[in-house]
Amino acid sequence: EDLTIEDVTLDASQGRVTLVGVPDVPGLAASIFERVGEAGILVDMIVQSYSVEGRANLTFTVPRDDIERSLELVEAVRSEIGAGPVTSSASVAKLSVSGIGMRSHTSVAIRMFSALAAANINVEMISTSEVRVNVVVDGADGEAALAALQKEFADVQR
Amino acid sequence: EDLTIEDVTLDASQGRVTLVGVPDVPGLAASIFERVGEAGILVDMIVQSYSVEGRANLTFTVPRDDIERSLELVEAVRSEIGAGPVTSSASVAKLSVSGIGMRSHTSVAIRMFSALAAANINVEMISTSEVRVNVVVDGADGEAALAALQKEFADVQR
Ligand SMILES: C[C@@H](O)[C@H](N)C(=O)O
Ligand SMILES: C[C@@H](O)[C@H](N)C(=O)O
């Protein structure tokens, strides 16, 4: 397999907010993130998996200093849109593996999951795109996760 | 705001599979996707939002022709790992907006959500990375969603 990885990186600067049980109807993602954007908060990852029984969980990550403000904003929107509880973590670690032409290499994501599993590190969020796979783990696991992935991809890193 | 978009694209070739209620313990993402990868199925998007009450929903997209096989594989894993039901859609449409330096532009994601809301199109999945925002809508809404986004970003497309 002709696989080349550009980079394995760790971003340990963020926290996450999850809005559980957002009604799966048009317009709600816009109203949640318009509110957060208007406050000047720089959202990094936004992840929504497919809804279950008409409700979806929306998770996003922000700089750690913006967690409190994000929680206040999301709590205010929550009752307006009839969503469920809000959960958060003050500290998450985002591990990214990026490389050109990754689209044909599902194996990059699989190797990430396997390397983290072997290190007994829990995968908390996953977000893949054609050129990059992002995985979020607990903030306390960031360094160990980075080491596990650097070792896993040492043979194919440019 | 200094925003430049490279591309607004539609990929209407895929379907999605969602495994609901995966226990949030290390190693399960690896065992699910090792199975799918070994079968030679080319997974495109993998999205996992943060878990709720110790369980996470995992959604992934595959070429439409591979939906049946993916469902069989995931059903086989499901009982082994004690996960919940499996849902799927035969046809989803992935809309991608990509551009260099997007990380500081939460506004790209917000503009996507707002443009789709204005067109009354439901956002089914979201996956953002630094250089690309992917949104999945129902397969039947793909063309209308593409038109709405091309119009929204016409002023900043390279
Ligand atoms: C949950 C949320 O994404 C909703 N489906 C929307 O379109 O806004
Ligand atoms: C749900 C799944 O991602 C699990 N947390 C794992 O690490 O494999």
GROMACS .gro file of C-alpha atoms and ligand atoms in nm:
model
  332
    1GLU     CA    1   0.000   0.000   0.000
    2ASP     CA    2   0.139   0.332  -0.106
    3LEU     CA    3   0.068   0.537   0.205
    4THR     CA    4   0.246   0.856   0.304
    5ILE     CA    5   0.164   1.051   0.617
    6GLU     CA    6   0.246   1.418   0.635
    7ASP     CA    7   0.205   1.474   1.004
    8VAL     CA    8   0.093   1.341   1.339
    9THR     CA    9  -0.003   1.625   1.573
   10LEU     CA   10  -0.152   1.689   1.915
   11ASP     CA   11  -0.362   1.993   2.007
   12ALA     CA   12  -0.419   1.997   2.381
   13SER     CA   13  -0.551   2.353   2.400
   14GLN     CA   14  -0.922   2.285   2.385
   15GLY     CA   15  -1.227   2.179   2.577
   16ARG     CA   16  -1.554   2.040   2.444
   17VAL     CA   17  -1.925   2.110   2.479
   18THR     CA   18  -2.197   1.858   2.387
   19LEU     CA   19  -2.563   1.944   2.338
   20VAL     CA   20  -2.757   1.623   2.374
   21GLY     CA   21  -3.089   1.550   2.208
   22VAL     CA   22  -3.117   1.836   1.955
   23PRO     CA   23  -3.443   1.792   1.757
   24ASP     CA   24  -3.340   1.681   1.409
   25VAL     CA   25  -3.517   1.957   1.213
   26PRO     CA   26  -3.374   2.216   0.974
   27GLY     CA   27  -3.230   2.535   1.117
   28LEU     CA   28  -3.119   2.432   1.464
   29ALA     CA   29  -2.749   2.383   1.392
   30ALA     CA   30  -2.755   2.732   1.239
   31SER     CA   31  -2.919   2.890   1.545
   32ILE     CA   32  -2.679   2.720   1.790
   33PHE     CA   33  -2.362   2.815   1.606
   34GLU     CA   34  -2.477   3.164   1.502
   35ARG     CA   35  -2.505   3.236   1.873
   36VAL     CA   36  -2.158   3.098   1.949
   37GLY     CA   37  -2.004   3.273   1.646
   38GLU     CA   38  -2.161   3.611   1.732
   39ALA     CA   39  -1.988   3.592   2.072
   40GLY     CA   40  -1.659   3.576   1.886
   41ILE     CA   41  -1.580   3.225   2.009
   42LEU     CA   42  -1.354   3.035   1.771
   43VAL     CA   43  -1.502   2.688   1.733
   44ASP     CA   44  -1.258   2.426   1.606
   45MET     CA   45  -1.429   2.087   1.561
   46ILE     CA   46  -1.802   2.044   1.513
   47VAL     CA   47  -1.920   1.683   1.508
   48GLN     CA   48  -2.272   1.553   1.467
   49SER     CA   49  -2.335   1.184   1.415
   50TYR     CA   50  -2.662   1.067   1.262
   51SER     CA   51  -2.974   1.121   1.474
   52VAL     CA   52  -3.148   0.847   1.674
   53GLU     CA   53  -3.527   0.863   1.718
   54GLY     CA   54  -3.538   1.216   1.583
   55ARG     CA   55  -3.268   1.363   1.808
   56ALA     CA   56  -2.901   1.431   1.743
   57ASN     CA   57  -2.604   1.502   1.971
   58LEU     CA   58  -2.388   1.797   1.867
   59THR     CA   59  -2.034   1.827   2.004
   60PHE     CA   60  -1.794   2.112   1.941
   61THR     CA   61  -1.451   2.210   2.071
   62VAL     CA   62  -1.334   2.559   2.173
   63PRO     CA   63  -1.025   2.710   2.335
   64ARG     CA   64  -1.023   2.612   2.700
   65ASP     CA   65  -1.074   2.973   2.814
   66ASP     CA   66  -1.402   2.989   2.619
   67ILE     CA   67  -1.568   2.684   2.776
   68GLU     CA   68  -1.760   2.881   3.043
   69ARG     CA   69  -1.897   3.131   2.794
   70SER     CA   70  -1.986   2.856   2.545
   71LEU     CA   71  -2.178   2.670   2.814
   72GLU     CA   72  -2.378   2.982   2.902
   73LEU     CA   73  -2.466   3.041   2.536
   74VAL     CA   74  -2.564   2.681   2.471
   75GLU     CA   75  -2.770   2.664   2.791
   76ALA     CA   76  -2.962   2.973   2.673
   77VAL     CA   77  -3.033   2.816   2.332
   78ARG     CA   78  -3.116   2.475   2.480
   79SER     CA   79  -3.448   2.571   2.632
   80GLU     CA   80  -3.548   2.770   2.322
   81ILE     CA   81  -3.505   2.469   2.094
   82GLY     CA   82  -3.619   2.199   2.334
   83ALA     CA   83  -3.291   2.011   2.348
   84GLY     CA   84  -3.163   1.786   2.624
   85PRO     CA   85  -2.879   1.832   2.873
   86VAL     CA   86  -2.545   1.997   2.806
   87THR     CA   87  -2.223   1.818   2.901
   88SER     CA   88  -1.866   1.938   2.875
   89SER     CA   89  -1.500   1.860   2.940
   90ALA     CA   90  -1.256   2.130   3.041
   91SER     CA   91  -0.972   1.956   2.864
   92VAL     CA   92  -0.963   1.734   2.554
   93ALA     CA   93  -0.672   1.632   2.332
   94LYS     CA   94  -0.713   1.628   1.955
   95LEU     CA   95  -0.486   1.391   1.767
   96SER     CA   96  -0.463   1.451   1.392
   97VAL     CA   97  -0.304   1.232   1.125
   98SER     CA   98  -0.291   1.399   0.787
   99GLY     CA   99  -0.165   1.297   0.448
  100ILE     CA  100  -0.231   1.349   0.080
  101GLY     CA  101  -0.460   1.098  -0.089
  102MET     CA  102  -0.585   0.953   0.237
  103ARG     CA  103  -0.930   0.902   0.099
  104SER     CA  104  -0.837   0.558  -0.026
  105HIS     CA  105  -0.669   0.470   0.299
  106THR     CA  106  -0.939   0.376   0.546
  107SER     CA  107  -0.643   0.200   0.694
  108VAL     CA  108  -0.512   0.525   0.843
  109ALA     CA  109  -0.820   0.555   1.063
  110ILE     CA  110  -0.809   0.185   1.148
  111ARG     CA  111  -0.443   0.206   1.242
  112MET     CA  112  -0.515   0.504   1.466
  113PHE     CA  113  -0.796   0.321   1.644
  114SER     CA  114  -0.585   0.007   1.684
  115ALA     CA  115  -0.281   0.195   1.815
  116LEU     CA  116  -0.494   0.380   2.071
  117ALA     CA  117  -0.672   0.056   2.168
  118ALA     CA  118  -0.334  -0.114   2.224
  119ALA     CA  119  -0.239   0.177   2.452
  120ASN     CA  120  -0.573   0.138   2.632
  121ILE     CA  121  -0.675   0.493   2.537
  122ASN     CA  122  -1.044   0.563   2.487
  123VAL     CA  123  -1.156   0.730   2.164
  124GLU     CA  124  -1.404   1.004   2.261
  125MET     CA  125  -1.474   1.165   1.921
  126ILE     CA  126  -1.392   1.084   1.560
  127SER     CA  127  -1.403   1.316   1.261
  128THR     CA  128  -1.248   1.211   0.931
  129SER     CA  129  -1.206   1.395   0.605
  130GLU     CA  130  -1.028   1.311   0.285
  131VAL     CA  131  -0.697   1.453   0.398
  132ARG     CA  132  -0.704   1.424   0.773
  133VAL     CA  133  -0.832   1.200   1.051
  134ASN     CA  134  -0.906   1.373   1.384
  135VAL     CA  135  -0.958   1.174   1.700
  136VAL     CA  136  -1.031   1.329   2.041
  137VAL     CA  137  -0.924   1.163   2.364
  138ASP     CA  138  -0.931   1.277   2.727
  139GLY     CA  139  -0.691   1.568   2.789
  140ALA     CA  140  -0.491   1.353   3.033
  141ASP     CA  141  -0.424   1.095   2.758
  142GLY     CA  142  -0.294   1.344   2.499
  143GLU     CA  143   0.080   1.281   2.533
  144ALA     CA  144   0.045   0.902   2.553
  145ALA     CA  145  -0.184   0.906   2.250
  146LEU     CA  146   0.062   1.117   2.053
  147ALA     CA  147   0.346   0.878   2.138
  148ALA     CA  148   0.137   0.575   2.038
  149LEU     CA  149   0.047   0.731   1.701
  150GLN     CA  150   0.399   0.855   1.625
  151LYS     CA  151   0.523   0.502   1.679
  152GLU     CA  152   0.242   0.352   1.469
  153PHE     CA  153   0.307   0.578   1.171
  154ALA     CA  154   0.685   0.609   1.199
  155ASP     CA  155   0.728   0.376   0.898
  156VAL     CA  156   0.515   0.590   0.663
  157GLN     CA  157   0.585   0.943   0.779
  158ARG     CA  158   0.739   1.165   0.515
  159GLU     CA  159  -1.297   3.905   0.688
  160ASP     CA  160  -1.037   3.761   0.462
  161LEU     CA  161  -1.206   3.437   0.354
  162THR     CA  162  -1.131   3.239   0.041
  163ILE     CA  163  -1.309   2.918  -0.049
  164GLU     CA  164  -1.143   2.671  -0.281
  165ASP     CA  165  -1.437   2.453  -0.363
  166VAL     CA  166  -1.797   2.360  -0.295
  167THR     CA  167  -1.862   1.997  -0.391
  168LEU     CA  168  -2.132   1.731  -0.375
  169ASP     CA  169  -2.066   1.359  -0.343
  170ALA     CA  170  -2.392   1.169  -0.392
  171SER     CA  171  -2.235   0.826  -0.432
  172GLN     CA  172  -2.261   0.700  -0.078
  173GLY     CA  173  -2.488   0.551   0.184
  174ARG     CA  174  -2.443   0.552   0.562
  175VAL     CA  175  -2.446   0.301   0.846
  176THR     CA  176  -2.495   0.400   1.212
  177LEU     CA  177  -2.417   0.174   1.507
  178VAL     CA  178  -2.612   0.308   1.803
  179GLY     CA  179  -2.507   0.270   2.166
  180VAL     CA  180  -2.148   0.145   2.135
  181PRO     CA  181  -2.001   0.102   2.484
  182ASP     CA  182  -1.752   0.383   2.531
  183VAL     CA  183  -1.450   0.168   2.620
  184PRO     CA  184  -1.111   0.143   2.447
  185GLY     CA  185  -1.075  -0.091   2.151
  186LEU     CA  186  -1.427  -0.104   2.009
  187ALA     CA  187  -1.381   0.146   1.726
  188ALA     CA  188  -1.077  -0.059   1.624
  189SER     CA  189  -1.267  -0.388   1.623
  190ILE     CA  190  -1.560  -0.244   1.422
  191PHE     CA  191  -1.348  -0.085   1.152
  192GLU     CA  192  -1.087  -0.360   1.134
  193ARG     CA  193  -1.375  -0.589   1.033
  194VAL     CA  194  -1.503  -0.343   0.770
  195GLY     CA  195  -1.152  -0.272   0.639
  196GLU     CA  196  -1.063  -0.643   0.612
  197ALA     CA  197  -1.364  -0.687   0.384
  198GLY     CA  198  -1.205  -0.436   0.151
  199ILE     CA  199  -1.484  -0.182   0.198
  200LEU     CA  200  -1.366   0.175   0.140
  201VAL     CA  201  -1.506   0.383   0.425
  202ASP     CA  202  -1.520   0.757   0.356
  203MET     CA  203  -1.651   0.950   0.658
  204ILE     CA  204  -1.637   0.820   1.014
  205VAL     CA  205  -1.813   1.038   1.270
  206GLN     CA  206  -1.846   0.983   1.641
  207SER     CA  207  -1.983   1.253   1.864
  208TYR     CA  208  -1.914   1.246   2.238
  209SER     CA  209  -2.078   0.962   2.432
  210VAL     CA  210  -2.390   1.003   2.648
  211GLU     CA  211  -2.429   0.785   2.958
  212GLY     CA  212  -2.135   0.567   2.857
  213ARG     CA  213  -2.255   0.494   2.501
  214ALA     CA  214  -2.158   0.650   2.170
  215ASN     CA  215  -2.317   0.645   1.823
  216LEU     CA  216  -2.077   0.570   1.536
  217THR     CA  217  -2.175   0.664   1.182
  218PHE     CA  218  -1.976   0.591   0.869
  219THR     CA  219  -2.034   0.630   0.495
  220VAL     CA  220  -1.948   0.379   0.223
  221PRO     CA  221  -2.010   0.349  -0.152
  222ARG     CA  222  -2.377   0.269  -0.207
  223ASP     CA  223  -2.299  -0.078  -0.343
  224ASP     CA  224  -2.129  -0.170  -0.015
  225ILE     CA  225  -2.417  -0.086   0.217
  226GLU     CA  226  -2.554  -0.443   0.233
  227ARG     CA  227  -2.218  -0.595   0.312
  228SER     CA  228  -2.138  -0.325   0.569
  229LEU     CA  229  -2.468  -0.391   0.745
  230GLU     CA  230  -2.393  -0.765   0.766
  231LEU     CA  231  -2.047  -0.699   0.911
  232VAL     CA  232  -2.171  -0.445   1.165
  233GLU     CA  233  -2.460  -0.667   1.270
  234ALA     CA  234  -2.210  -0.948   1.337
  235VAL     CA  235  -1.992  -0.718   1.553
  236ARG     CA  236  -2.289  -0.562   1.729
  237SER     CA  237  -2.380  -0.861   1.939
  238GLU     CA  238  -2.015  -0.932   2.021
  239ILE     CA  239  -1.962  -0.586   2.169
  240GLY     CA  240  -2.308  -0.539   2.321
  241ALA     CA  241  -2.405  -0.238   2.112
  242GLY     CA  242  -2.755  -0.122   2.023
  243PRO     CA  243  -2.943  -0.121   1.693
  244VAL     CA  244  -2.798  -0.055   1.350
  245THR     CA  245  -2.963   0.200   1.121
  246SER     CA  246  -2.874   0.293   0.765
  247SER     CA  247  -2.964   0.507   0.463
  248ALA     CA  248  -2.914   0.378   0.112
  249SER     CA  249  -2.841   0.726  -0.017
  250VAL     CA  250  -2.680   1.030   0.146
  251ALA     CA  251  -2.533   1.344  -0.006
  252LYS     CA  252  -2.207   1.484   0.128
  253LEU     CA  253  -2.156   1.858   0.077
  254SER     CA  254  -1.799   1.982   0.128
  255VAL     CA  255  -1.672   2.338   0.151
  256SER     CA  256  -1.296   2.358   0.155
  257GLY     CA  257  -1.050   2.640   0.177
  258ILE     CA  258  -0.703   2.720   0.306
  259GLY     CA  259  -0.684   2.877   0.650
  260MET     CA  260  -1.041   2.789   0.739
  261ARG     CA  261  -0.952   2.718   1.097
  262SER     CA  262  -1.013   3.079   1.196
  263HIS     CA  263  -1.335   3.089   1.003
  264THR     CA  264  -1.601   2.921   1.211
  265SER     CA  265  -1.811   3.137   0.990
  266VAL     CA  266  -1.779   2.892   0.700
  267ALA     CA  267  -1.960   2.626   0.899
  268ILE     CA  268  -2.216   2.878   1.026
  269ARG     CA  269  -2.282   3.004   0.673
  270MET     CA  270  -2.330   2.645   0.554
  271PHE     CA  271  -2.581   2.572   0.830
  272SER     CA  272  -2.767   2.899   0.768
  273ALA     CA  273  -2.783   2.851   0.391
  274LEU     CA  274  -2.917   2.497   0.433
  275ALA     CA  275  -3.165   2.616   0.698
  276ALA     CA  276  -3.292   2.888   0.462
  277ALA     CA  277  -3.345   2.618   0.198
  278ASN     CA  278  -3.526   2.406   0.461
  279ILE     CA  279  -3.272   2.126   0.423
  280ASN     CA  280  -3.200   1.911   0.728
  281VAL     CA  281  -2.839   1.865   0.838
  282GLU     CA  282  -2.793   1.493   0.913
  283MET     CA  283  -2.419   1.478   0.993
  284ILE     CA  284  -2.142   1.732   1.049
  285SER     CA  285  -1.768   1.676   1.037
  286THR     CA  286  -1.529   1.970   1.031
  287SER     CA  287  -1.155   1.987   0.999
  288GLU     CA  288  -0.915   2.274   0.961
  289VAL     CA  289  -0.936   2.281   0.584
  290ARG     CA  290  -1.278   2.140   0.508
  291VAL     CA  291  -1.633   2.134   0.643
  292ASN     CA  292  -1.839   1.826   0.548
  293VAL     CA  293  -2.213   1.820   0.597
  294VAL     CA  294  -2.435   1.522   0.509
  295VAL     CA  295  -2.797   1.565   0.402
  296ASP     CA  296  -3.054   1.322   0.267
  297GLY     CA  297  -2.961   1.193  -0.080
  298ALA     CA  298  -3.276   1.351  -0.225
  299ASP     CA  299  -3.164   1.697  -0.106
  300GLY     CA  300  -2.814   1.681  -0.256
  301GLU     CA  301  -2.866   1.898  -0.565
  302ALA     CA  302  -3.072   2.161  -0.381
  303ALA     CA  303  -2.810   2.173  -0.105
  304LEU     CA  304  -2.529   2.216  -0.358
  305ALA     CA  305  -2.717   2.503  -0.526
  306ALA     CA  306  -2.780   2.672  -0.191
  307LEU     CA  307  -2.414   2.650  -0.092
  308GLN     CA  308  -2.280   2.762  -0.430
  309LYS     CA  309  -2.499   3.070  -0.404
  310GLU     CA  310  -2.394   3.133  -0.042
  311PHE     CA  311  -2.022   3.119  -0.119
  312ALA     CA  312  -2.025   3.269  -0.469
  313ASP     CA  313  -1.878   3.592  -0.330
  314VAL     CA  314  -1.571   3.424  -0.176
  315GLN     CA  315  -1.496   3.140  -0.413
  316ARG     CA  316  -1.156   3.156  -0.576
  317LIG     C1  317  -2.950   1.868   1.457
  317LIG     C2  318  -2.940   1.976   1.355
  317LIG     O1  319  -2.821   1.958   1.280
  317LIG     C3  320  -3.056   1.983   1.259
  317LIG     N1  321  -3.074   1.858   1.190
  317LIG     C4  322  -3.034   2.098   1.162
  317LIG     O2  323  -3.044   2.082   1.046
  317LIG     O3  324  -3.008   2.206   1.200
  318LIG     C1  325  -1.695   0.413   2.105
  318LIG     C2  326  -1.553   0.380   2.072
  318LIG     O1  327  -1.494   0.482   1.998
  318LIG     C3  328  -1.468   0.357   2.196
  318LIG     N1  329  -1.469   0.471   2.281
  318LIG     C4  330  -1.327   0.320   2.155
  318LIG     O2  331  -1.235   0.376   2.198
  318LIG     O3  332  -1.307   0.236   2.075
   0.00000   0.00000   0.00000
